DNA sequence: CGATGTCAAGGAATC
DNA sequence: GATTCCTTGACATCG
């Protein structure tokens, strides 16, 4: 089991995830890849082995009005191969998560075309890095568009229409509001797409009252035998959403308490995590992407906690 | 230098 | 039908 984190590196705040300059400054994939190289070096030092890259690693790679950015993968083939080798040598599993505006089941044909182009580009990046099949692109089903069945069907049709290189990388995650595990499993049966079980989304959106253990087993078994499955794990944030005044608060003490709220807690509750792993009777043969605000720091803390509380599960 | 604004999207909910 | 919210990191701009 490897524990992963997404995009930002809080242990080295100076490390950037991608070249996020605005278009007039001509951001370039080669800059992002230099950043990624630095992140991989840090991960090797820190003992980290799983990382989700920023979906805009290649800036404006499919932006419909900026074709001048569309050839940067071709311009960076050697750098892509280099960082791919670096990841492989470090035993690092890399992945992408499509941004929330990538909607493969969109009822709007242009949106779907743009979304398909984005997934194809992400797959090209992984291929150019020469990464193994475990380097996947995670996405959600998309929107409801007033008709679940039709919208599920549109995802399946879109998946079928993707080039094989993109199909090989794409995996599907249950979401917290619209498409639960039963929906993603239906799509799996029609397409063979592997499923990422997101534990928090499952807890928030489980209309059929499935058990977590059975659902975990179901999702893990959707992966090919030679590809290690992965799941998403996070704990819900419990801080107060709003800055409601507390007794004794200055009436105008704005800014003292941070304006927090999010689905994700800063760190992972180690006891919840151990319970989750123990849903599987054997040593877990899957990887876990932590969706925690503390990012790599949450991974490092959980690794320590596992050493303390469940050494037989720690890696 | 700190604070605020902006950028990227698409969809759903609200009015 | 128009507006707002959702989400979010990092650049850009303002004071």
Tab-separated table of N, CA, C and O (backbone and C1' of nucleotides) in Angstrom, chain A residues 22 60 63 101 106 114 144-145 178, chain B residues 5-13:
chain	number	residue	atom	x	y	z
A	22	UNK	N	-0.291	33.516	-16.430
A	22	UNK	CA	-1.379	33.793	-17.364
A	22	UNK	C	-0.873	33.693	-18.794
A	22	UNK	O	0.324	33.821	-19.060
A	60	UNK	N	-3.087	25.363	-20.782
A	60	UNK	CA	-3.913	25.670	-21.968
A	60	UNK	C	-3.786	24.613	-23.055
A	60	UNK	O	-3.945	24.904	-24.232
A	63	UNK	N	-7.084	24.489	-24.637
A	63	UNK	CA	-7.919	25.685	-24.649
A	63	UNK	C	-8.335	26.007	-26.087
A	63	UNK	O	-7.487	26.197	-26.960
A	101	UNK	N	-14.469	20.794	-14.371
A	101	UNK	CA	-15.170	21.293	-15.563
A	101	UNK	C	-15.003	20.359	-16.751
A	101	UNK	O	-15.460	20.648	-17.850
A	106	UNK	N	-21.609	15.499	-20.623
A	106	UNK	CA	-22.350	16.750	-20.797
A	106	UNK	C	-23.377	16.628	-21.917
A	106	UNK	O	-23.139	15.995	-22.947
A	114	UNK	N	-14.736	19.203	-25.684
A	114	UNK	CA	-13.605	19.782	-24.939
A	114	UNK	C	-13.150	18.830	-23.836
A	114	UNK	O	-11.952	18.675	-23.596
A	144	UNK	N	-26.355	15.668	-13.995
A	144	UNK	CA	-27.606	14.903	-14.106
A	144	UNK	C	-28.405	15.285	-15.348
A	144	UNK	O	-29.080	14.448	-15.945
A	145	UNK	N	-28.416	16.534	-15.685
A	145	UNK	CA	-29.123	17.044	-16.859
A	145	UNK	C	-30.580	16.599	-16.864
A	145	UNK	O	-31.158	16.333	-17.925
A	178	UNK	N	-24.438	13.056	-6.816
A	178	UNK	CA	-25.266	12.656	-7.954
A	178	UNK	C	-25.098	11.188	-8.337
A	178	UNK	O	-26.073	10.493	-8.596
B	5	DG	P	-12.110	42.582	-3.442
B	5	DG	O5'	-11.396	42.212	-4.811
B	5	DG	C5'	-10.640	43.202	-5.503
B	5	DG	C4'	-10.112	42.635	-6.801
B	5	DG	C3'	-11.147	41.843	-7.601
B	5	DG	O3'	-11.035	42.205	-8.966
B	5	DG	C1'	-9.238	40.500	-7.203
B	6	DT	P	-12.071	41.681	-10.037
B	6	DT	O5'	-11.207	40.552	-10.747
B	6	DT	C5'	-9.893	40.853	-11.183
B	6	DT	C4'	-9.240	39.597	-11.721
B	6	DT	C3'	-10.173	38.727	-12.576
B	6	DT	O3'	-9.598	38.616	-13.861
B	6	DT	C1'	-8.987	37.406	-10.989
B	7	DC	P	-10.474	38.082	-15.049
B	7	DC	O5'	-9.887	36.620	-15.213
B	7	DC	C5'	-8.486	36.454	-15.384
B	7	DC	C4'	-8.127	35.007	-15.189
B	7	DC	C3'	-8.996	34.004	-15.955
B	7	DC	O3'	-8.135	33.146	-16.662
B	7	DC	C1'	-8.777	33.347	-13.708
B	8	DA	P	-8.238	33.031	-18.232
B	8	DA	O5'	-8.588	31.513	-18.379
B	8	DA	C5'	-9.801	31.092	-17.908
B	8	DA	C4'	-9.711	29.681	-17.471
B	8	DA	C3'	-11.065	29.034	-17.608
B	8	DA	O3'	-11.125	28.388	-18.864
B	8	DA	C1'	-10.219	28.718	-15.403
B	9	DA	P	-11.963	29.050	-20.008
B	9	DA	O5'	-13.116	27.965	-20.097
B	9	DA	C5'	-14.047	27.948	-19.079
B	9	DA	C4'	-14.063	26.594	-18.456
B	9	DA	C3'	-15.490	26.136	-18.217
B	9	DA	O3'	-15.872	25.355	-19.321
B	9	DA	C1'	-14.213	25.974	-16.209
B	10	DG	P	-17.260	25.473	-19.865
B	10	DG	O5'	-18.075	24.589	-18.830
B	10	DG	C5'	-17.721	23.222	-18.677
B	10	DG	C4'	-18.767	22.541	-17.843
B	10	DG	C3'	-20.190	22.714	-18.328
B	10	DG	O3'	-20.873	21.489	-18.128
B	10	DG	C1'	-19.960	23.696	-16.176
B	11	DG	P	-22.425	21.353	-18.438
B	11	DG	O5'	-23.002	21.422	-16.972
B	11	DG	C5'	-22.444	20.533	-16.019
B	11	DG	C4'	-23.163	20.658	-14.706
B	11	DG	C3'	-24.680	20.686	-14.801
B	11	DG	O3'	-25.179	19.825	-13.791
B	11	DG	C1'	-23.908	22.612	-13.655
B	12	DA	P	-26.692	19.447	-13.690
B	12	DA	O5'	-27.089	20.213	-12.352
B	12	DA	C5'	-26.325	19.929	-11.187
B	12	DA	C4'	-26.789	20.827	-10.064
B	12	DA	C3'	-28.301	20.927	-9.913
B	12	DA	O3'	-28.610	20.742	-8.550
B	12	DA	C1'	-27.354	23.097	-10.129
B	13	DA	P	-30.116	20.691	-8.019
B	13	DA	O5'	-30.204	22.069	-7.218
B	13	DA	C5'	-29.146	22.418	-6.345
B	13	DA	C4'	-29.332	23.843	-5.872
B	13	DA	C3'	-30.773	24.207	-5.514
B	13	DA	O3'	-30.797	24.871	-4.266
B	13	DA	C1'	-29.912	25.741	-7.120
